[in-house]
mmCIF file of C-alpha atoms in Angstrom:
data_model
loop_
_atom_site.group_PDB
_atom_site.id
_atom_site.type_symbol
_atom_site.label_atom_id
_atom_site.label_comp_id
_atom_site.label_asym_id
_atom_site.label_seq_id
_atom_site.Cartn_x
_atom_site.Cartn_y
_atom_site.Cartn_z
ATOM 1 C CA MET A 1 -83.181 53.816 50.625
ATOM 2 C CA THR A 2 -80.657 54.566 47.980
ATOM 3 C CA SER A 3 -81.624 54.706 44.317
ATOM 4 C CA PRO A 4 -80.097 52.049 42.061
ATOM 5 C CA THR A 5 -76.988 53.072 40.137
ATOM 6 C CA LYS A 6 -77.755 53.955 36.526
ATOM 7 C CA ARG A 7 -75.762 52.006 34.004
ATOM 8 C CA ARG A 8 -74.417 53.578 30.829
ATOM 9 C CA PRO A 9 -76.138 52.052 27.771
ATOM 10 C CA ARG A 10 -73.955 49.694 25.806
ATOM 11 C CA ALA A 11 -73.305 49.892 22.095
ATOM 12 C CA PRO A 12 -75.646 47.692 20.063
ATOM 13 C CA ALA A 13 -74.462 44.093 20.080
ATOM 14 C CA ASN A 14 -74.476 43.844 16.297
ATOM 15 C CA ARG A 15 -72.029 46.715 15.893
ATOM 16 C CA SER A 16 -68.413 45.542 15.824
ATOM 17 C CA ALA A 17 -65.534 47.419 17.379
ATOM 18 C CA SER A 18 -63.978 47.866 13.939
ATOM 19 C CA GLU A 19 -67.029 49.876 12.800
ATOM 20 C CA GLN A 20 -66.776 52.149 15.842
ATOM 21 C CA SER A 21 -63.164 53.346 15.712
ATOM 22 C CA SER A 22 -61.206 52.059 12.741
ATOM 23 C CA THR A 23 -57.937 53.883 12.126
ATOM 24 C CA LEU A 24 -55.526 54.147 9.244
ATOM 25 C CA GLN A 25 -53.168 51.876 11.194
ATOM 26 C CA ASP A 26 -55.938 49.235 11.477
ATOM 27 C CA VAL A 27 -56.369 49.297 7.698
ATOM 28 C CA ALA A 28 -52.605 48.962 7.179
ATOM 29 C CA ARG A 29 -52.392 46.040 9.604
ATOM 30 C CA LEU A 30 -55.283 44.160 7.968
ATOM 31 C CA ALA A 31 -53.977 44.812 4.446
ATOM 32 C CA GLY A 32 -50.407 43.831 5.378
ATOM 33 C CA VAL A 33 -48.899 47.141 4.242
ATOM 34 C CA SER A 34 -47.453 50.206 5.914
ATOM 35 C CA ALA A 35 -49.581 53.123 7.075
ATOM 36 C CA SER A 36 -47.749 55.376 4.624
ATOM 37 C CA THR A 37 -48.778 53.076 1.757
ATOM 38 C CA VAL A 38 -52.421 53.330 2.842
ATOM 39 C CA SER A 39 -52.094 57.107 2.936
ATOM 40 C CA ARG A 40 -50.601 57.220 -0.560
ATOM 41 C CA ILE A 41 -53.369 55.012 -1.937
ATOM 42 C CA LEU A 42 -56.036 57.199 -0.327
ATOM 43 C CA ASN A 43 -54.429 60.161 -2.064
ATOM 44 C CA GLY A 44 -54.367 58.390 -5.415
ATOM 45 C CA HIS A 45 -50.593 57.994 -5.664
ATOM 46 C CA VAL A 46 -50.278 54.180 -5.752
ATOM 47 C CA ASP A 47 -51.712 51.950 -8.444
ATOM 48 C CA SER A 48 -50.615 48.377 -7.845
ATOM 49 C CA ALA A 49 -51.679 45.052 -6.378
ATOM 50 C CA LYS A 50 -51.478 46.674 -2.941
ATOM 51 C CA ARG A 51 -54.477 48.831 -3.808
ATOM 52 C CA ASP A 52 -56.830 45.818 -3.921
ATOM 53 C CA ALA A 53 -55.733 44.684 -0.449
ATOM 54 C CA VAL A 54 -56.111 48.174 1.006
ATOM 55 C CA GLU A 55 -59.535 48.701 -0.560
ATOM 56 C CA ALA A 56 -60.698 45.313 0.786
ATOM 57 C CA ALA A 57 -59.512 46.283 4.279
ATOM 58 C CA ILE A 58 -61.249 49.673 4.062
ATOM 59 C CA LYS A 59 -64.487 47.971 3.057
ATOM 60 C CA LYS A 60 -64.273 45.347 5.817
ATOM 61 C CA LEU A 61 -63.454 47.870 8.547
ATOM 62 C CA ARG A 62 -65.809 50.513 7.114
ATOM 63 C CA PHE A 63 -62.969 52.957 7.488
ATOM 64 C CA LYS A 64 -63.756 56.618 6.813
ATOM 65 C CA PRO A 65 -60.775 58.952 6.279
ATOM 66 C CA ASN A 66 -60.661 62.079 8.428
ATOM 67 C CA LEU A 67 -61.066 64.688 5.710
ATOM 68 C CA VAL A 68 -60.600 67.579 8.114
ATOM 69 C CA ALA A 69 -57.227 66.289 9.252
ATOM 70 C CA LYS A 70 -56.249 65.543 5.665
ATOM 71 C CA SER A 71 -57.171 69.091 4.662
ATOM 72 C CA LEU A 72 -55.063 70.555 7.456
ATOM 73 C CA ARG A 73 -52.048 68.463 6.438
ATOM 74 C CA SER A 74 -52.251 68.984 2.690
ATOM 75 C CA GLY A 75 -53.807 72.436 2.457
ATOM 76 C CA VAL A 76 -56.338 70.974 -0.022
ATOM 77 C CA SER A 77 -59.970 70.788 1.091
ATOM 78 C CA MET A 78 -61.380 68.997 -2.001
ATOM 79 C CA ALA A 79 -64.285 71.475 -1.809
ATOM 80 C CA ILE A 80 -65.295 74.001 -4.479
ATOM 81 C CA GLY A 81 -67.528 77.014 -3.892
ATOM 82 C CA VAL A 82 -70.341 77.571 -6.406
ATOM 83 C CA LEU A 83 -72.104 80.947 -6.490
ATOM 84 C CA ALA A 84 -75.445 80.754 -8.310
ATOM 85 C CA GLN A 85 -77.958 83.555 -8.714
ATOM 86 C CA ASP A 86 -81.235 81.821 -7.917
ATOM 87 C CA PHE A 87 -81.764 78.221 -6.817
ATOM 88 C CA ASP A 88 -85.375 78.400 -8.062
ATOM 89 C CA SER A 89 -84.170 79.088 -11.609
ATOM 90 C CA PRO A 90 -84.125 76.051 -13.946
ATOM 91 C CA TYR A 91 -81.175 77.659 -15.740
ATOM 92 C CA THR A 92 -79.164 77.933 -12.531
ATOM 93 C CA SER A 93 -80.018 74.443 -11.328
ATOM 94 C CA ARG A 94 -79.102 72.887 -14.682
ATOM 95 C CA ALA A 95 -75.763 74.713 -14.865
ATOM 96 C CA ALA A 96 -75.023 73.852 -11.220
ATOM 97 C CA LYS A 97 -75.799 70.194 -11.948
ATOM 98 C CA GLY A 98 -73.163 70.206 -14.685
ATOM 99 C CA VAL A 99 -70.605 71.774 -12.348
ATOM 100 C CA GLU A 100 -71.450 69.256 -9.613
ATOM 101 C CA ASP A 101 -71.203 66.198 -11.869
ATOM 102 C CA GLU A 102 -67.809 67.257 -13.209
ATOM 103 C CA LEU A 103 -66.360 68.094 -9.789
ATOM 104 C CA MET A 104 -67.610 64.918 -8.123
ATOM 105 C CA SER A 105 -66.194 62.770 -10.926
ATOM 106 C CA CYS A 106 -62.782 63.851 -9.624
ATOM 107 C CA GLY A 107 -63.593 63.573 -5.917
ATOM 108 C CA TYR A 108 -64.381 67.250 -5.275
ATOM 109 C CA THR A 109 -67.448 68.419 -3.366
ATOM 110 C CA PRO A 110 -69.387 71.566 -4.400
ATOM 111 C CA ILE A 111 -70.588 74.028 -1.759
ATOM 112 C CA LEU A 112 -73.456 76.085 -3.209
ATOM 113 C CA ILE A 113 -74.583 79.548 -2.178
ATOM 114 C CA SER A 114 -77.087 81.930 -3.788
ATOM 115 C CA GLY A 115 -76.388 85.470 -4.976
ATOM 116 C CA HIS A 116 -80.147 86.288 -5.091
ATOM 117 C CA TRP A 117 -79.645 88.444 -8.222
ATOM 118 C CA GLY A 118 -78.064 90.953 -5.857
ATOM 119 C CA ARG A 119 -75.986 94.057 -6.369
ATOM 120 C CA ASP A 120 -72.335 93.561 -7.245
ATOM 121 C CA SER A 121 -71.360 94.475 -3.672
ATOM 122 C CA ASP A 122 -73.645 91.694 -2.371
ATOM 123 C CA GLU A 123 -72.166 89.191 -4.803
ATOM 124 C CA ALA A 124 -68.622 90.109 -3.805
ATOM 125 C CA GLU A 125 -69.576 89.544 -0.170
ATOM 126 C CA ARG A 126 -70.970 86.123 -1.086
ATOM 127 C CA VAL A 127 -67.708 85.212 -2.810
ATOM 128 C CA ARG A 128 -65.748 86.254 0.280
ATOM 129 C CA LEU A 129 -68.089 84.134 2.403
ATOM 130 C CA LEU A 130 -67.261 81.099 0.257
ATOM 131 C CA MET A 131 -63.545 81.862 0.538
ATOM 132 C CA SER A 132 -63.842 81.808 4.327
ATOM 133 C CA ARG A 133 -64.987 78.149 4.101
ATOM 134 C CA LYS A 134 -61.511 76.862 3.149
ATOM 135 C CA ILE A 135 -62.427 75.982 -0.419
ATOM 136 C CA ASP A 136 -59.939 75.278 -3.222
ATOM 137 C CA GLY A 137 -61.633 77.353 -5.940
ATOM 138 C CA ILE A 138 -64.870 78.989 -7.055
ATOM 139 C CA VAL A 139 -67.310 78.675 -9.962
ATOM 140 C CA ILE A 140 -69.656 81.642 -10.484
ATOM 141 C CA ILE A 141 -72.824 81.152 -12.543
ATOM 142 C CA GLY A 142 -73.873 84.500 -14.008
ATOM 143 C CA GLY A 143 -73.950 87.620 -11.873
ATOM 144 C CA ARG A 144 -73.090 91.301 -12.138
ATOM 145 C CA LEU A 145 -69.551 91.494 -10.801
ATOM 146 C CA SER A 146 -67.358 93.675 -12.999
ATOM 147 C CA ASP A 147 -64.313 92.285 -14.791
ATOM 148 C CA GLU A 148 -62.119 94.256 -12.389
ATOM 149 C CA GLN A 149 -63.843 92.738 -9.353
ATOM 150 C CA LEU A 150 -63.534 89.230 -10.760
ATOM 151 C CA LEU A 151 -59.829 89.691 -11.487
ATOM 152 C CA ASP A 152 -59.261 91.070 -7.998
ATOM 153 C CA LEU A 153 -61.121 88.199 -6.303
ATOM 154 C CA SER A 154 -59.357 85.592 -8.448
ATOM 155 C CA GLU A 155 -56.012 86.717 -7.021
ATOM 156 C CA GLN A 156 -57.194 85.191 -3.748
ATOM 157 C CA GLN A 157 -58.825 82.054 -5.197
ATOM 158 C CA PRO A 158 -58.789 80.290 -8.600
ATOM 159 C CA MET A 159 -62.061 81.084 -10.332
ATOM 160 C CA VAL A 160 -64.182 80.215 -13.381
ATOM 161 C CA VAL A 161 -67.178 82.347 -14.383
ATOM 162 C CA ILE A 162 -70.059 81.213 -16.602
ATOM 163 C CA GLY A 163 -71.595 83.900 -18.776
ATOM 164 C CA ARG A 164 -68.672 86.312 -18.951
ATOM 165 C CA SER A 165 -65.659 87.050 -21.164
ATOM 166 C CA CYS A 166 -62.707 87.863 -18.943
ATOM 167 C CA HIS A 167 -59.440 86.072 -18.220
ATOM 168 C CA GLY A 168 -56.509 86.359 -15.835
ATOM 169 C CA PRO A 169 -53.711 84.210 -14.390
ATOM 170 C CA ARG A 170 -56.209 82.509 -12.029
ATOM 171 C CA LEU A 171 -59.438 83.442 -13.803
ATOM 172 C CA ARG A 172 -61.201 81.710 -16.681
ATOM 173 C CA SER A 173 -64.597 82.448 -18.192
ATOM 174 C CA LEU A 174 -67.091 80.684 -20.399
ATOM 175 C CA SER A 175 -69.730 82.462 -22.452
ATOM 176 C CA MET A 176 -72.091 81.962 -25.365
ATOM 177 C CA ASP A 177 -72.669 84.643 -28.001
ATOM 178 C CA GLN A 178 -75.850 86.100 -26.514
ATOM 179 C CA ARG A 179 -76.015 88.731 -29.225
ATOM 180 C CA LEU A 180 -76.037 86.021 -31.894
ATOM 181 C CA GLY A 181 -78.799 84.216 -30.017
ATOM 182 C CA GLY A 182 -80.976 87.329 -29.918
ATOM 183 C CA TYR A 183 -80.347 87.811 -33.613
ATOM 184 C CA LEU A 184 -81.313 84.206 -34.464
ATOM 185 C CA ALA A 185 -84.563 84.466 -32.511
ATOM 186 C CA THR A 186 -85.595 87.768 -34.086
ATOM 187 C CA ARG A 187 -84.493 86.830 -37.604
ATOM 188 C CA HIS A 188 -86.677 83.712 -37.377
ATOM 189 C CA LEU A 189 -89.714 85.903 -36.684
ATOM 190 C CA ILE A 190 -88.814 88.302 -39.478
ATOM 191 C CA GLU A 191 -88.400 85.430 -41.949
ATOM 192 C CA LEU A 192 -91.908 84.255 -41.032
ATOM 193 C CA GLY A 193 -93.207 87.664 -42.108
ATOM 194 C CA HIS A 194 -93.496 89.487 -38.774
ATOM 195 C CA ARG A 195 -92.723 93.196 -38.833
ATOM 196 C CA ARG A 196 -94.056 94.322 -35.449
ATOM 197 C CA ILE A 197 -91.947 92.341 -32.982
ATOM 198 C CA ALA A 198 -91.940 93.149 -29.271
ATOM 199 C CA HIS A 199 -89.092 92.302 -26.927
ATOM 200 C CA ILE A 200 -89.375 91.350 -23.260
ATOM 201 C CA ALA A 201 -85.865 92.151 -22.075
ATOM 202 C CA GLY A 202 -84.009 90.720 -19.084
ATOM 203 C CA LEU A 203 -82.565 92.434 -16.054
ATOM 204 C CA GLU A 204 -81.118 95.861 -16.736
ATOM 205 C CA ASP A 205 -77.301 96.000 -16.911
ATOM 206 C CA TYR A 206 -77.122 92.198 -16.935
ATOM 207 C CA PRO A 207 -74.661 91.059 -19.665
ATOM 208 C CA ASP A 208 -76.899 88.325 -21.123
ATOM 209 C CA ALA A 209 -79.882 90.683 -21.328
ATOM 210 C CA ILE A 210 -77.803 93.357 -23.045
ATOM 211 C CA GLY A 211 -76.431 90.939 -25.650
ATOM 212 C CA ARG A 212 -79.843 89.486 -26.496
ATOM 213 C CA MET A 213 -81.358 92.931 -26.967
ATOM 214 C CA GLN A 214 -78.463 93.919 -29.225
ATOM 215 C CA GLY A 215 -79.179 90.841 -31.353
ATOM 216 C CA TYR A 216 -82.842 91.861 -31.545
ATOM 217 C CA MET A 217 -81.723 95.259 -32.835
ATOM 218 C CA ASP A 218 -79.226 93.700 -35.285
ATOM 219 C CA ALA A 219 -81.897 91.551 -36.951
ATOM 220 C CA HIS A 220 -84.164 94.567 -37.443
ATOM 221 C CA ARG A 221 -81.307 96.619 -38.861
ATOM 222 C CA GLU A 222 -80.296 93.852 -41.273
ATOM 223 C CA ALA A 223 -83.889 93.591 -42.559
ATOM 224 C CA GLY A 224 -84.223 97.360 -42.948
ATOM 225 C CA LEU A 225 -86.864 97.532 -40.219
ATOM 226 C CA SER A 226 -87.117 100.250 -37.603
ATOM 227 C CA VAL A 227 -87.608 99.336 -33.942
ATOM 228 C CA ASP A 228 -90.587 100.853 -32.155
ATOM 229 C CA GLN A 229 -89.218 101.574 -28.675
ATOM 230 C CA ARG A 230 -92.733 101.192 -27.264
ATOM 231 C CA LEU A 231 -92.444 97.475 -28.052
ATOM 232 C CA ILE A 232 -89.467 96.985 -25.714
ATOM 233 C CA THR A 233 -90.351 96.312 -22.105
ATOM 234 C CA ARG A 234 -88.364 95.047 -19.140
ATOM 235 C CA GLY A 235 -88.789 91.659 -17.444
ATOM 236 C CA ASP A 236 -86.656 89.989 -14.771
ATOM 237 C CA PHE A 237 -85.922 86.509 -16.198
ATOM 238 C CA ASN A 238 -88.784 85.029 -14.140
ATOM 239 C CA GLU A 239 -92.400 84.098 -14.931
ATOM 240 C CA PRO A 240 -94.038 86.903 -12.905
ATOM 241 C CA GLY A 241 -91.800 89.466 -14.603
ATOM 242 C CA GLY A 242 -92.734 88.077 -18.025
ATOM 243 C CA ALA A 243 -96.425 88.298 -17.129
ATOM 244 C CA ARG A 244 -96.089 91.925 -15.999
ATOM 245 C CA ALA A 245 -94.179 92.792 -19.169
ATOM 246 C CA MET A 246 -96.885 91.285 -21.384
ATOM 247 C CA GLU A 247 -99.605 93.119 -19.460
ATOM 248 C CA SER A 248 -97.662 96.336 -20.012
ATOM 249 C CA LEU A 249 -97.338 95.678 -23.754
ATOM 250 C CA LEU A 250 -101.037 94.960 -24.164
ATOM 251 C CA GLU A 251 -102.055 98.017 -22.155
ATOM 252 C CA THR A 252 -100.149 100.338 -24.504
ATOM 253 C CA GLY A 253 -102.509 99.429 -27.327
ATOM 254 C CA VAL A 254 -99.553 99.335 -29.726
ATOM 255 C CA GLU A 255 -99.918 96.631 -32.375
ATOM 256 C CA PHE A 256 -97.512 93.683 -32.473
ATOM 257 C CA THR A 257 -97.716 90.163 -33.883
ATOM 258 C CA ALA A 258 -94.723 88.485 -32.232
ATOM 259 C CA VAL A 259 -92.590 88.606 -29.084
ATOM 260 C CA PHE A 260 -88.988 87.657 -28.460
ATOM 261 C CA ALA A 261 -88.654 86.987 -24.713
ATOM 262 C CA ALA A 262 -85.219 87.152 -23.077
ATOM 263 C CA ASN A 263 -85.636 83.646 -21.660
ATOM 264 C CA ASP A 264 -88.076 80.720 -21.529
ATOM 265 C CA GLN A 265 -89.332 81.611 -18.054
ATOM 266 C CA SER A 266 -90.287 85.130 -19.141
ATOM 267 C CA LEU A 267 -92.025 83.619 -22.165
ATOM 268 C CA ASN A 268 -94.097 81.335 -19.956
ATOM 269 C CA GLY A 269 -95.313 84.288 -17.886
ATOM 270 C CA ALA A 270 -96.207 86.191 -21.052
ATOM 271 C CA ARG A 271 -98.009 83.181 -22.519
ATOM 272 C CA LEU A 272 -100.204 82.851 -19.429
ATOM 273 C CA VAL A 273 -101.397 86.441 -19.837
ATOM 274 C CA LEU A 274 -102.259 85.790 -23.499
ATOM 275 C CA PHE A 275 -104.117 82.605 -22.538
ATOM 276 C CA ASN A 276 -106.138 84.399 -19.869
ATOM 277 C CA ARG A 277 -107.131 87.047 -22.414
ATOM 278 C CA GLY A 278 -108.111 84.504 -25.040
ATOM 279 C CA ILE A 279 -105.263 85.478 -27.399
ATOM 280 C CA GLY A 280 -104.039 82.496 -29.407
ATOM 281 C CA VAL A 281 -100.419 81.357 -29.658
ATOM 282 C CA PRO A 282 -99.259 81.246 -32.410
ATOM 283 C CA SER A 283 -102.476 82.003 -34.322
ATOM 284 C CA GLN A 284 -102.502 85.632 -33.109
ATOM 285 C CA ILE A 285 -99.137 86.167 -31.377
ATOM 286 C CA SER A 286 -95.933 84.227 -32.019
ATOM 287 C CA LEU A 287 -93.467 83.712 -29.165
ATOM 288 C CA VAL A 288 -89.740 82.886 -29.114
ATOM 289 C CA GLY A 289 -87.807 82.235 -25.895
ATOM 290 C CA PHE A 290 -84.178 81.703 -24.981
ATOM 291 C CA ASP A 291 -82.228 79.005 -23.085
ATOM 292 C CA GLY A 292 -83.940 75.868 -24.362
ATOM 293 C CA LEU A 293 -84.762 74.633 -20.866
ATOM 294 C CA PRO A 294 -86.037 71.025 -20.784
ATOM 295 C CA PHE A 295 -89.618 72.018 -19.949
ATOM 296 C CA SER A 296 -89.851 74.115 -23.125
ATOM 297 C CA ALA A 297 -90.336 70.930 -25.172
ATOM 298 C CA TYR A 298 -93.343 69.892 -23.069
ATOM 299 C CA THR A 299 -95.480 73.039 -23.050
ATOM 300 C CA VAL A 300 -98.659 73.309 -25.139
ATOM 301 C CA PRO A 301 -97.749 74.166 -27.800
ATOM 302 C CA PRO A 302 -94.040 73.314 -27.451
ATOM 303 C CA THR A 303 -91.865 76.434 -27.254
ATOM 304 C CA THR A 304 -89.719 77.820 -30.050
ATOM 305 C CA THR A 305 -86.493 78.861 -28.351
ATOM 306 C CA VAL A 306 -82.782 79.466 -28.733
ATOM 307 C CA ARG A 307 -81.106 76.582 -26.950
ATOM 308 C CA GLN A 308 -77.839 77.123 -25.156
ATOM 309 C CA PRO A 309 -75.988 74.101 -23.732
ATOM 310 C CA ILE A 310 -76.465 74.984 -20.071
ATOM 311 C CA TYR A 311 -75.554 71.635 -18.523
ATOM 312 C CA GLU A 312 -72.528 71.307 -20.812
ATOM 313 C CA MET A 313 -71.420 74.814 -19.838
ATOM 314 C CA GLY A 314 -71.529 73.759 -16.187
ATOM 315 C CA CYS A 315 -69.467 70.637 -16.922
ATOM 316 C CA THR A 316 -66.924 72.670 -18.882
ATOM 317 C CA ALA A 317 -66.632 75.259 -16.098
ATOM 318 C CA GLY A 318 -66.021 72.539 -13.519
ATOM 319 C CA ARG A 319 -63.369 70.873 -15.670
ATOM 320 C CA GLU A 320 -61.654 74.193 -16.396
ATOM 321 C CA LEU A 321 -61.415 74.964 -12.675
ATOM 322 C CA LEU A 322 -59.876 71.554 -12.020
ATOM 323 C CA ARG A 323 -57.277 72.378 -14.678
ATOM 324 C CA LEU A 324 -56.517 75.624 -12.840
ATOM 325 C CA LEU A 325 -55.989 73.520 -9.712
ATOM 326 C CA ASP A 326 -53.582 71.218 -11.600
ATOM 327 C CA VAL A 327 -55.700 68.127 -10.967
ATOM 328 C CA ASN A 328 -53.902 65.267 -12.709
ATOM 329 C CA GLN A 329 -56.661 62.781 -13.503
ATOM 330 C CA LEU A 330 -59.468 64.746 -15.155
ATOM 331 C CA ASN A 331 -62.670 63.180 -16.393
ATOM 332 C CA ASP A 332 -62.011 62.535 -20.108
ATOM 333 C CA THR A 333 -65.660 61.952 -21.086
ATOM 334 C CA PRO A 334 -66.546 64.231 -24.039
ATOM 335 C CA ILE A 335 -68.820 67.050 -22.870
ATOM 336 C CA GLY A 336 -70.461 67.972 -26.167
ATOM 337 C CA PRO A 337 -70.559 71.060 -28.404
ATOM 338 C CA LEU A 338 -71.005 74.506 -26.880
ATOM 339 C CA ASP A 339 -73.137 75.986 -29.651
ATOM 340 C CA LEU A 340 -76.343 78.018 -29.738
ATOM 341 C CA GLN A 341 -79.197 76.467 -31.685
ATOM 342 C CA LEU A 342 -82.555 77.844 -32.795
ATOM 343 C CA VAL A 343 -85.141 75.157 -32.022
ATOM 344 C CA VAL A 344 -88.337 75.805 -33.981
ATOM 345 C CA ARG A 345 -91.460 74.333 -32.392
ATOM 346 C CA GLY A 346 -95.083 75.279 -32.039
ATOM 347 C CA THR A 347 -95.174 78.844 -30.683
ATOM 348 C CA THR A 348 -94.204 80.551 -33.945
ATOM 349 C CA ALA A 349 -96.065 80.870 -37.248
ATOM 350 C CA PRO A 350 -96.549 83.471 -39.987
ATOM 351 C CA PRO A 351 -98.662 86.441 -38.867
ATOM 352 C CA ALA A 352 -102.401 86.175 -39.358
ATOM 353 C CA LYS A 353 -103.672 87.876 -42.509
#
């Protein structure tokens, strides 16, 4: 007895042939135009009555352009590499969101990869990994690559870097005055009457951390106050690092009435330690952060911080890279000012008498 012949399953009855294998020629035929006209419209080069007919045909046939083939023909992938330091960081995610929104408004797709706060050699390897993916350019958010490394890498790929001050023929950068921000935060505490101000610094050798500490020093110098080096401790821009730094400060037994933390996340870690020890904020210790992340307005009490326009910086970086790529039709929506702002809320007050 022979077994019955197995039949190949048919495509679902409700799925039309046009949905299964529509081609550019099918679109042209339905729209009543040439295939070359369809191609030009898909590439944004034709703006006429023909566009409506082609778009109607694309919608009816559910046509999807072959982006891989298009990339091979044009040499343009419409993809941008984005190197961020830590996907868990609210700063990184907010900046990356700005980059993404700006790129996608012009039809580009971001490809994200993390640098993991690595050494400069690790970051350079990550950049090379992105370059191997046939991207058109790169946006780097933060990092430790030297100016020389950035210039060298930009010779291979157009590049924009957030948080740096370096430029080249194919390299642009975007930075806020971190030193000014550190100064504004510390001066605010001094104006409230604080004289013993601790500083939870960021990662060693990281440009933002260096600038903010310099601003902390500047405010003391301007007020004629000396800085007790025992009140400077190192964090890592994350909550656990801020908690360890606050524990270290308290264990020294050195008196202080206020803390300037290098970022809002470090401040949150420090605040938890104070809460667990029954130390009031701001009744006993005042706290100032940096970044102005959205959650800082919703803590109890709300956080005094130096706000930097993180999302707007991401948008600006994305737009600047598109300019480097000579994209014709840029998003013309105003991005907003790129200014630092001291936002005074509930974590600062005059020192207790």
